[in-house]
Every structure is written in C-alpha cells, then in structure tokens.
Coordinates of C-alpha atoms in Angstrom, one line a residue:
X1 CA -29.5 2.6 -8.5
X2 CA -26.3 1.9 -9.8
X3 CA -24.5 4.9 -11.4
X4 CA -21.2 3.7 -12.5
X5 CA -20.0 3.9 -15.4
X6 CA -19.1 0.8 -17.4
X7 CA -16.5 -0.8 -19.5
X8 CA -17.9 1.4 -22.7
X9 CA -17.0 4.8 -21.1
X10 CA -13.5 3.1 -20.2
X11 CA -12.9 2.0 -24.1
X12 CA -13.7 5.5 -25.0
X13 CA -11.7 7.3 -22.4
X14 CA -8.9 5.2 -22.5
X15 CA -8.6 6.4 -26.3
X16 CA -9.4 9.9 -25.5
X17 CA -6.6 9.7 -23.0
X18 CA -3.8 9.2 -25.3
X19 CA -2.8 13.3 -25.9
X20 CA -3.2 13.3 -30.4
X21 CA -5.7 10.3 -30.6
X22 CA -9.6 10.6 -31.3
X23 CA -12.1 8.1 -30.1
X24 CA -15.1 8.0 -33.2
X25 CA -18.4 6.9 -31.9
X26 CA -20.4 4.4 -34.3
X27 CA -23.8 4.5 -33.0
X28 CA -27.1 7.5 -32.0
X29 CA -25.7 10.8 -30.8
X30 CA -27.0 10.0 -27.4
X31 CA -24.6 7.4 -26.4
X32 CA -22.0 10.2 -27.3
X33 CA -22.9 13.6 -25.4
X34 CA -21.8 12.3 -21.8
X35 CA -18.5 11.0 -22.8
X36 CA -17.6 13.6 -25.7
X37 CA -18.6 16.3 -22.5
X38 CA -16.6 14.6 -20.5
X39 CA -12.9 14.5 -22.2
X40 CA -13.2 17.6 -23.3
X41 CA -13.6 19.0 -19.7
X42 CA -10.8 16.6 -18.3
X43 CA -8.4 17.0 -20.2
X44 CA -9.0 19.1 -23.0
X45 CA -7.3 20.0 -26.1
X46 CA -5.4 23.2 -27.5
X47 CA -7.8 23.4 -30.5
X48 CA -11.2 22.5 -28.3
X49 CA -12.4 26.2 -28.1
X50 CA -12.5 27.0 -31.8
X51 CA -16.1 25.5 -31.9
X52 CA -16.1 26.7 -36.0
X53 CA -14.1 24.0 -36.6
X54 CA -16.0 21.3 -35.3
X55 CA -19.1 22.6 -37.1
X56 CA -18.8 20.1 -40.2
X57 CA -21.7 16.4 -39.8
X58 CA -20.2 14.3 -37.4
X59 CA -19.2 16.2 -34.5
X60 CA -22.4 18.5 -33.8
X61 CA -19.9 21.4 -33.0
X62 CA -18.4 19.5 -30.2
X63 CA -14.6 19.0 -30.3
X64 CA -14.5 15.2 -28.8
X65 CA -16.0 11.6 -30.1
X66 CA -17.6 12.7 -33.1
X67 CA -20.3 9.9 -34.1
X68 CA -22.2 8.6 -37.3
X69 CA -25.8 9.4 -35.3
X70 CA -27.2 6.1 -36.2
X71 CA -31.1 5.9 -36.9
X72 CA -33.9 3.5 -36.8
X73 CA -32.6 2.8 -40.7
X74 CA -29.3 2.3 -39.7
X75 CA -30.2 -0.4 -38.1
X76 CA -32.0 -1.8 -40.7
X77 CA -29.8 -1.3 -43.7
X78 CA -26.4 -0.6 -41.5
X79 CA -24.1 2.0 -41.3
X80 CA -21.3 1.6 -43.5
X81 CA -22.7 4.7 -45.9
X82 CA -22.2 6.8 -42.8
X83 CA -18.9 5.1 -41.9
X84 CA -17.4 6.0 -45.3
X85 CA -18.6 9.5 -45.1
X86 CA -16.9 10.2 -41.6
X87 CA -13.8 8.9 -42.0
X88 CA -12.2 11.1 -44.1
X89 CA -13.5 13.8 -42.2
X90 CA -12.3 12.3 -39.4
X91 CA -8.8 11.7 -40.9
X92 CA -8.5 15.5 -42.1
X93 CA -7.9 16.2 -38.4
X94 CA -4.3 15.3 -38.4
X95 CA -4.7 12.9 -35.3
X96 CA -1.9 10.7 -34.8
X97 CA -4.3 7.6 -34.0
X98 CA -7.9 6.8 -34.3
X99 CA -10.3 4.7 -33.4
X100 CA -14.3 3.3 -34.3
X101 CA -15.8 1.7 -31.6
X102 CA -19.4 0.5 -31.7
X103 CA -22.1 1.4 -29.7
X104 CA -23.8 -1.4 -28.1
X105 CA -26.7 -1.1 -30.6
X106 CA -24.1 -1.0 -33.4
X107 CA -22.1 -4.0 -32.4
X108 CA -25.2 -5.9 -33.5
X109 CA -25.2 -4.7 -37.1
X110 CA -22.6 -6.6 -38.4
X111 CA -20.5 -4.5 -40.2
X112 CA -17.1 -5.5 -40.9
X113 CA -15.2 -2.3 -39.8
X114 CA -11.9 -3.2 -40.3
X115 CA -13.2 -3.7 -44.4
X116 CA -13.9 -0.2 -44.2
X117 CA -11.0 0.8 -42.7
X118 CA -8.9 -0.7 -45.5
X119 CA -11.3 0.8 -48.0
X120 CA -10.6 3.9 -47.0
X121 CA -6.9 3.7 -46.5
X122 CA -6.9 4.5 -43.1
X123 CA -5.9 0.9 -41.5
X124 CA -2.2 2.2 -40.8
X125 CA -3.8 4.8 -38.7
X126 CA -7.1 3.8 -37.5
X127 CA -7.9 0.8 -35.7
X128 CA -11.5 -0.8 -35.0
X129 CA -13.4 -2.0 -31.6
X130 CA -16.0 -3.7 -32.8
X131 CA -17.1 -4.7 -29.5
X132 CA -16.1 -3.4 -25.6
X133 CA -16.7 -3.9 -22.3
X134 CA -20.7 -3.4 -22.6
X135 CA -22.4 -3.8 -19.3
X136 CA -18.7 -4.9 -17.2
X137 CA -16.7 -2.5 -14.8
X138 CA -15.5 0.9 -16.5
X139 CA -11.7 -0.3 -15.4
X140 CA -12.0 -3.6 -17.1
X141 CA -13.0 -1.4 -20.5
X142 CA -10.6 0.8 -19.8
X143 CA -7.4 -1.9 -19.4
X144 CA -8.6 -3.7 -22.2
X145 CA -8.9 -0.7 -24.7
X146 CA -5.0 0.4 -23.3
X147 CA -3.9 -3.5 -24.1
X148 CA -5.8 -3.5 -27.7
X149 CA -4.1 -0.1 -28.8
X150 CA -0.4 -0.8 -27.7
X151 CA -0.8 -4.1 -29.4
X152 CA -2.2 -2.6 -32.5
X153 CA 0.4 0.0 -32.5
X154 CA 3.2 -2.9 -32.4
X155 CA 5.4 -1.1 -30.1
X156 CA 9.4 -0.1 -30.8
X157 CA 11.9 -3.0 -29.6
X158 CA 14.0 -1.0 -27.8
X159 CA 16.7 -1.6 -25.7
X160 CA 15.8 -1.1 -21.7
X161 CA 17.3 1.4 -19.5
X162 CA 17.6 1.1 -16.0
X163 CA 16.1 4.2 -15.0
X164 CA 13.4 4.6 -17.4
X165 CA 9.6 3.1 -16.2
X166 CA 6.2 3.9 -17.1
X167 CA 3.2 4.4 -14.7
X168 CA 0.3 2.5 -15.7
X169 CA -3.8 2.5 -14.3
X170 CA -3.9 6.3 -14.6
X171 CA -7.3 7.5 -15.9
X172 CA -9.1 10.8 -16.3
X173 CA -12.0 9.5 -14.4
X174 CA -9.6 9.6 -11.5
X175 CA -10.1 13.2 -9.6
X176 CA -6.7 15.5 -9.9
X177 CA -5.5 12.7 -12.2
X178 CA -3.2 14.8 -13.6
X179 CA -1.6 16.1 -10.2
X180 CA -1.6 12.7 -9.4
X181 CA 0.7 12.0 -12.3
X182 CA 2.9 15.2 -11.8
X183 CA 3.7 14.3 -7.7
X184 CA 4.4 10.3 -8.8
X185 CA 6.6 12.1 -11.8
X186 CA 8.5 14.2 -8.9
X187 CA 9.0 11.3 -6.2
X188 CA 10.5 9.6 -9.0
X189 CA 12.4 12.1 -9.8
X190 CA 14.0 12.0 -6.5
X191 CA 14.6 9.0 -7.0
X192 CA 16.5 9.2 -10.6
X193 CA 13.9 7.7 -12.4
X194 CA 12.8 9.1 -15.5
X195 CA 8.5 8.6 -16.6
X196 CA 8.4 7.1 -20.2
X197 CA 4.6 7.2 -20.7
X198 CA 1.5 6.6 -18.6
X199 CA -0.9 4.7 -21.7
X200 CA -4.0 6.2 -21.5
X201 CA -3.3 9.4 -19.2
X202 CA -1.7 12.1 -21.5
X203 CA 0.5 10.2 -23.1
X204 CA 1.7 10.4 -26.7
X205 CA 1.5 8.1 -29.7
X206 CA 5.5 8.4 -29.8
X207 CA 5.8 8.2 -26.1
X208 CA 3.8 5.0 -26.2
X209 CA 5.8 3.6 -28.8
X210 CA 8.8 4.5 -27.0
X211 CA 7.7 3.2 -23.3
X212 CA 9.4 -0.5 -24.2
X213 CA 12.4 1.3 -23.6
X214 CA 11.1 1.4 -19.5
X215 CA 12.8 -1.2 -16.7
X216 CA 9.8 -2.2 -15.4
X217 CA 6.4 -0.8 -15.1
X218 CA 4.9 0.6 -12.0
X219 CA 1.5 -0.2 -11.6
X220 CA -0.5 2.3 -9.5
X221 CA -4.0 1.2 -9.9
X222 CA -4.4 -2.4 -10.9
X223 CA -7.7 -2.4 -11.6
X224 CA -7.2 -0.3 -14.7
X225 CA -3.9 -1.8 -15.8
X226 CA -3.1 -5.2 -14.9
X227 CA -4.0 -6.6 -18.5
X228 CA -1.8 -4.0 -19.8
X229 CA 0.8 -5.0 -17.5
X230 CA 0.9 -8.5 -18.4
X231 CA 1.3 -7.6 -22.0
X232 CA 4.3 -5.7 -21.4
X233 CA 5.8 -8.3 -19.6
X234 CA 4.7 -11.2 -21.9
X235 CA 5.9 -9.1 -25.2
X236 CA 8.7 -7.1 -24.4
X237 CA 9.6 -8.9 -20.7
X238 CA 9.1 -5.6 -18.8
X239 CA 8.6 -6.5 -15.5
X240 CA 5.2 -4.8 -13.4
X241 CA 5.8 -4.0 -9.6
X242 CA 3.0 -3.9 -7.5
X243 CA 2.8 -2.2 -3.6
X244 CA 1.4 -4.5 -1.1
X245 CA 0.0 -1.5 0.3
X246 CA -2.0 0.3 -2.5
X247 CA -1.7 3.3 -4.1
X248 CA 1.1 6.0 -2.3
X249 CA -2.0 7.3 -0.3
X250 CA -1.1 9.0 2.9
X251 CA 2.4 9.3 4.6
X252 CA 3.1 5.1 5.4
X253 CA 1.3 3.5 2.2
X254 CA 3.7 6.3 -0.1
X255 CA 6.8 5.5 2.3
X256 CA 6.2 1.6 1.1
X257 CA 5.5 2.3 -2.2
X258 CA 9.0 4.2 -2.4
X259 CA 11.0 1.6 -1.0
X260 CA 9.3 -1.0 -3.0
X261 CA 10.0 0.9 -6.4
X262 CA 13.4 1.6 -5.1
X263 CA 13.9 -2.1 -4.0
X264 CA 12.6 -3.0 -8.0
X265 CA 14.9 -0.1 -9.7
X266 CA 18.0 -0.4 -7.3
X267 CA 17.5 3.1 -6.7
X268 CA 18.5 5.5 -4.0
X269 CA 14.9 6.1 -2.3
X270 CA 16.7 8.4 0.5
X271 CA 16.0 11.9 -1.4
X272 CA 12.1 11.0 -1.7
X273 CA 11.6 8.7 1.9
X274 CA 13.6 12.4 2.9
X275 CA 10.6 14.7 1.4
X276 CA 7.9 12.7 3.0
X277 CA 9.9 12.9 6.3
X278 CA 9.4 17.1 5.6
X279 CA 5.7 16.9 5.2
X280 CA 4.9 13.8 7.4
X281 CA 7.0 16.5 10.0
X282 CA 4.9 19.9 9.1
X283 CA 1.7 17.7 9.0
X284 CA 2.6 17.0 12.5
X285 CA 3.5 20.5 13.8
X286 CA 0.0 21.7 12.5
X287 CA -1.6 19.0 14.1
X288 CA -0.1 19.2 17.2
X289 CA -1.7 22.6 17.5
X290 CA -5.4 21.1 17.3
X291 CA -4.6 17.9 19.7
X292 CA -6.4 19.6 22.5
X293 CA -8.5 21.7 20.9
X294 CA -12.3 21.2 19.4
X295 CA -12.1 21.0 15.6
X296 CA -9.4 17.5 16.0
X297 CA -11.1 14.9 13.9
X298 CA -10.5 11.4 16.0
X299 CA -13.4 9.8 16.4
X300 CA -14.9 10.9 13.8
X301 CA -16.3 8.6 11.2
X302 CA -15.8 8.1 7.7
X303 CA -17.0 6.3 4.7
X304 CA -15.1 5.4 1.3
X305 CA -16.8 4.1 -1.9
X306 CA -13.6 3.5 -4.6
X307 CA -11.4 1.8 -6.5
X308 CA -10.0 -1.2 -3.8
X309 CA -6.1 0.2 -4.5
X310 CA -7.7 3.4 -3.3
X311 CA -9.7 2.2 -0.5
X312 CA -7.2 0.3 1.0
X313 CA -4.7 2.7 1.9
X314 CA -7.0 5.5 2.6
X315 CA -8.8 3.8 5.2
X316 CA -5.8 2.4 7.0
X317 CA -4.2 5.9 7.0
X318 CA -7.6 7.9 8.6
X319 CA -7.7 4.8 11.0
X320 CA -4.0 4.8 12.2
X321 CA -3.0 8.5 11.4
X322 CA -5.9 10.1 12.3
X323 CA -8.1 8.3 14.7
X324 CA -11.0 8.2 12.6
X325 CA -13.4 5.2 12.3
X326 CA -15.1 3.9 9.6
X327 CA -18.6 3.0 9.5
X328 CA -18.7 2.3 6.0
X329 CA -16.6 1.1 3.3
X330 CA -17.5 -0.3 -0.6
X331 CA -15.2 -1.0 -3.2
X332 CA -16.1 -0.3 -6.6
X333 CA -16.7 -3.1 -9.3
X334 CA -13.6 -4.5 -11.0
X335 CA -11.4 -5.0 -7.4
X336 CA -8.2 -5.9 -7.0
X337 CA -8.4 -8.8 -5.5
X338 CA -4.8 -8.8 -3.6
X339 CA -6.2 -5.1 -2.5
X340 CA -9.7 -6.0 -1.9
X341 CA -8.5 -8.6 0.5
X342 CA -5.7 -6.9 2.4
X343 CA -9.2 -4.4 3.2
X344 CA -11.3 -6.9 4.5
X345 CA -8.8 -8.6 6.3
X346 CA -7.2 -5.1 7.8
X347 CA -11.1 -4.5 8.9
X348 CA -11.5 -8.0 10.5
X349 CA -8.5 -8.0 12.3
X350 CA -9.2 -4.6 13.9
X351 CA -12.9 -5.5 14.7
X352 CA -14.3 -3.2 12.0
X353 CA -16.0 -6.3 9.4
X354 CA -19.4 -4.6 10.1
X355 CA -18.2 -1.6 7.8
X356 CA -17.8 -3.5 4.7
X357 CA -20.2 -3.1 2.3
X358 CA -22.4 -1.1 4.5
X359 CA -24.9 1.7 3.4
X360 CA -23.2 4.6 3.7
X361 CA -27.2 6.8 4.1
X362 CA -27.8 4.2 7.1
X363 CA -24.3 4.9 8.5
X364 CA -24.5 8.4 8.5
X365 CA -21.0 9.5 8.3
X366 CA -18.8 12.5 9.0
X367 CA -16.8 12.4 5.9
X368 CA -18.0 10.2 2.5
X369 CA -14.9 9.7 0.0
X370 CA -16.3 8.9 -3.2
X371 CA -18.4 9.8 -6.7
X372 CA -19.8 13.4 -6.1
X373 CA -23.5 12.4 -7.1
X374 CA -23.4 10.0 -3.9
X375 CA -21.7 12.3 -1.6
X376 CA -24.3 15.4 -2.8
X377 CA -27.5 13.0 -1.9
X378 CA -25.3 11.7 1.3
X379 CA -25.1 15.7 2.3
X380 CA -28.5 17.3 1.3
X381 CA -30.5 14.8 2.6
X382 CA -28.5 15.1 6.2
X383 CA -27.1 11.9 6.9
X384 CA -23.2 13.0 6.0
X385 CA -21.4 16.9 6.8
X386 CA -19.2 16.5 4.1
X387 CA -18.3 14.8 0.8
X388 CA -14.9 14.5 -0.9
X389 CA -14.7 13.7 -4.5
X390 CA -11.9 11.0 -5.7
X391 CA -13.9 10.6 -9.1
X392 CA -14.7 13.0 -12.2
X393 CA -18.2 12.2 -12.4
X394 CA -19.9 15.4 -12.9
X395 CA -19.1 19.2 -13.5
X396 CA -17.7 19.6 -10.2
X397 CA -15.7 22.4 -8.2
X398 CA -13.1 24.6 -10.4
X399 CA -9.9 24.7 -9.3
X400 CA -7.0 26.9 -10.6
X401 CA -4.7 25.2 -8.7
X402 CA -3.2 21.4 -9.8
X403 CA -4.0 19.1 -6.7
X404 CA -3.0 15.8 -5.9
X405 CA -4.5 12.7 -3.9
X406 CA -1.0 10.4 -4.2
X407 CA 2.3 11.2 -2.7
X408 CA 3.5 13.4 0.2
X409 CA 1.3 16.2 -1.4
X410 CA -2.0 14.4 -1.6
X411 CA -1.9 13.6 1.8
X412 CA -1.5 17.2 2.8
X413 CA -4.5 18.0 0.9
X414 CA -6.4 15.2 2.6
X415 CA -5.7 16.5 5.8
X416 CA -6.6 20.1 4.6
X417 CA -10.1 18.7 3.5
X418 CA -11.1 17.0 7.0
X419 CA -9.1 19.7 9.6
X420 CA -11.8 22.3 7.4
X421 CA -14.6 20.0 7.9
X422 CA -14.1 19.1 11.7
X423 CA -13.7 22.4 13.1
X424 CA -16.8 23.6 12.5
X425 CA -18.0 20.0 14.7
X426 CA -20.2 21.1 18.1

C-alpha cells in the first residue's frame, strides 16, 4: 500500500507555504479536509483560531483551502456558478496571493479559470492551476507549484548582492521544517550571509519578489527545488549550489555543506566549521562516557525511508559516526538522482547493496527513520523498537520546543533520539 502523498498535496502546500497566500480548492470537500487539516497544524496562521470567521460557504469553519464542494451536478453542468460565488469571498480576506487549483475530477470539466479570474477582477492577484501533479511524487507537485507562482508573480529585477541567498526545497511536509530553516538561517549567519526567502516555506509575497536580489541560491533538498532553481538561474542568472554530500545532516555532511557554500559565496566559513567543532566536541565527551558501557548503539541496525538528499547523509553518518548498520534503506519517489546514486554506490562499495530497497518488516530493525504511519506498524507489530519521524504525516508528538534535523543542532538531537532508545537494549 502506498501512502505517499502525491504531486496534488505538493501544489497545495507549496501555496499554503508562502506566509499571506491562500490555496482555494475547486473540486468535493473531500479532497480538501486532509490538506486544509494539515496547513493549518504546520504552520498555522495568526487569525486560524477565530473559527467565527471562517463560518461563511466555502470554508466549512475551517481556516485553510476553502473549496467550491463540487457535486454530481457540477460535473454535469460545471462549476463556474460556484467559482464566481467564492471568489469574492475569497478575495475579502485581504490575502496577498491566491490561487484555484482543480481537483483531479475538476480538471476534466473544462472550465476556463483564468476567464473567471478576469471576470471577477482578481487576475492581478489570483492565479489558476488548472491542472497539477495528479498521481506523480508530492516533490515534483511541490517544485512545480514554487516555479509557476514566482513566474506568475514576475519577480523584481534587482541588483544582486554578494551576501544575500535564498534556501530553496524547504517544505512543511518536512518534520521540524521550521527549525530546520532557523539553524540553516544561523550557520549562515556565521557565515555573513543574510536569508532572502525560502519560496514555499514561510516566506512572503514581498520576500519572494525581493529574493532576485540573492547571489546564488542554495539548494537543500533538490527534489523539491531543482525546477525552481533552474528558473532562477535561467531568468535572473542566480546561480544554484548543490552539496555533493546531501543535506547538512550530521557533523561531516554539514562541515561540507559549509565549505561548499562558503567556497560559492567567498565567505569566511571559520565562525560556523568553529560551532560544529563545539558540538562535534561535546557530542564526543558524552559519548565517550557510554563507549564501554551497555546502552552504546554500534551494531545496532537501522532503517531509512526518505527523501534521497536525506537518506544519503543520514546513513553515511549512523554508519561512520556511530557504528550502526543498515539493513534497510528506500528512497522516496521523485530522487535525486546525483543523491540517489552517491547512496547506492556508498552501499556497494562498503558491502551493504543487500539493504537497498529492502523491506524494512522483513528486516526488522532497531531504529526506522521515516513517515510515522510506517514506523507505528514497524513498532506495534514488533519487528522495529523504535521509529523516528522525518515527515509531517499525521498528528504526531507536541513539542514546545523548536527542533531541528540539519546543522550542528539536528545532529545533536539525532543522537539524543538513538542514546534514549539503546540504553534500554538487553
């Protein structure tokens, strides 16, 4: 069974990812509960717990994706009654940007959105997606919503500074996506670089319009960005730069992705290859206190189901850093392919090709990083002792606390996750 998300859910949450736009849903109210649910839990907004004013039609007295509830008539007759009643409604909101995207049902109607749109003087405001990723990987949808808005937005020609970039393949279907952002804000920092926008991850109308002003673009996770990359560097000739090592997870995979930014920027990457130094340092004092003892988690075995920028570095860091083997490891649809073969050749070359693409429930793991609905099956039905989330999927834990994956700090948590799990090993 696969339960992925697809390229739909990424056009939707790619809108509802920009801070003051609204995603509006032309299809049934059941393609709309998950993902309405969804961005409102992940990154919700100051107004989203006045439910009064979300009572009007349209938005069922939820405060995200309000829809046109298409019927059986619909259908039939289409839905452009229904579009001309929302959209004002919609537009009295104040949002900065809006878009209609069809439902997979609707997309086969016919109706010429962008007509409507103009009818009802919102085309300077409101842009159509007539069609989207149906039935392709979520990051695919995701990257190609991102390009469509910033090219619909026709972005400021500004002049570039040197010290200005923008981080792009952020999403909120990424766990502690916004920690993420703040600790790859803060190694920048170090490093004198300033964070124009990250499209699709919190970002602003004005900050998107504004992001041409960036050097170069750092790409973080290319399987939700590299279309959006190539149309920065196409239209405005903003270079992307890409680590050979994947995402900054773990101490040696962020130590490579700081000299490689630095090495693009000509910045000083002392001040942040220094902080990593500090944490690689305590992780190692704490360690050094379990090398002898039970509760040390070499040997131990692992599996990882993600995004292949993810998997990569992950794996290679519990291997080296830790001593942990892995019996299992899937990357989701939409790879990389420059990640997804560094992984399969990193496994092949240390005698480890058996765990690509194995079952995770045959290889009964220690550890399973990956979607919670997995992991929970993995752990009930006993073949796995623990499962750590690197996707929003469901409701999950709550945390008070922002936590990171990325950067000095992410890998800090990671080892708090498995040192909790292992000592409790016979």
């Amino acid at each position: 069974m696969n339960l992925d998300a697809d390229g739909f859910i990424g056009t939707l949450l790619a809108i509802e990812g920009i801070s003051d736009a609204r995603a509006v849903m032309n299809g049934p109210n059941g393609c709309r509960g998950n993902p309405a649910y969804f961005s409102d839990r992940y990154f919700p907004r100051d107004n989203s717990l006045n439910r009064r004013s979300f009572e009007e039609p349209f938005f069922f007295g939820q405060s995200r994706i309000p829809c046109t509830y298409l019927d059986s008539d619909d259908y039939i007759h289409g839905s452009t009654q229904k579009l001309r009643e929302i959209l004002p409604l919609i537009a009295e909101k104040g949002d900065a940007f809006l878009a209609v995207v069809n439902s997979p049902g609707a997309s086969l109607i016919g109706d010429d959105l962008n007509r409507l749109l103009n009818e009802a003087r919102l085309d300077h405001v409101c842009m159509a997606f007539e069609g989207a990723a149906y039935s392709r990987p979520l990051p695919e949808g995701f990257d190609e919503a991102i390009t469509a808005i910033l090219r619909w937005l026709r972005l400021n020609r500004l002049p570039r500074m040197n010290n200005r970039v923008n981080l792009l393949g952020f999403s909120m279907v990424q766990k502690y996506w916004q920690g993420n952002i703040a600790e790859i804000r803060h190694l920048c920092g170090l490093m004198g670089l300033t964070v124009v926008s990250v499209p699709g991850a919190g970002s602003s109308v004005s900050e998107l319009r504004e992001s041409t002003t960036a050097s170069c673009n750092i790409v973080i996770f290319p399987e939700y960005s590299r279309q959006t990359a190539e149309f920065y560097e196409s239209e405005f000739g903003i270079p992307a730069v890409y680590s050979h090592e994947g995402a900054p997870v773990g101490f040696d995979a962020t130590e490579a992705w700081i000299r490689t930014v630095a090495v693009a920027t000509g910045c000083d990457p002392t001040p942040a290859l220094d902080e990593i130094r500090t944490r690689r340092t305590h992780a190692f004092h704490r360690i050094a206190r379990y090398h002898h003892e039970a509760g040390y988690p070499k040997g131990a075995t692992f599996a990882v189901r993600g995004d292949s920028s993810f998997a990569l570095p992950l794996t290679m860091w519990l291997y080296e850093y830790l001593g942990m083997m892995p019996v299992s490891v899937d990357i989701m649809a939409g790879e990389d392919p420059n990640a997804a073969g560094c992984l399969q050749g990193y496994l092949a070359a240390n005698a480890l090709s058996v765990a690509f693409g194995a079952d995770p429930a045959v290889a009964g793991p220690d550890m399973y990083f990956g979607d919670d609905l997995s992991g929970k099956d993995l752990v009930l039905s006993g073949r796995c002792r623990k499962s750590v989330d690197i996707f929003n999927r469901t409701t999950g834990d709550i945390h008070f606390t922002e936590r990171a994956f990325l950067g000095g700090a992410g890998a800090l948590w990671i080892l708090d996750l498995i040192f909790d799990v292992v000592k409790d090993f016979p």
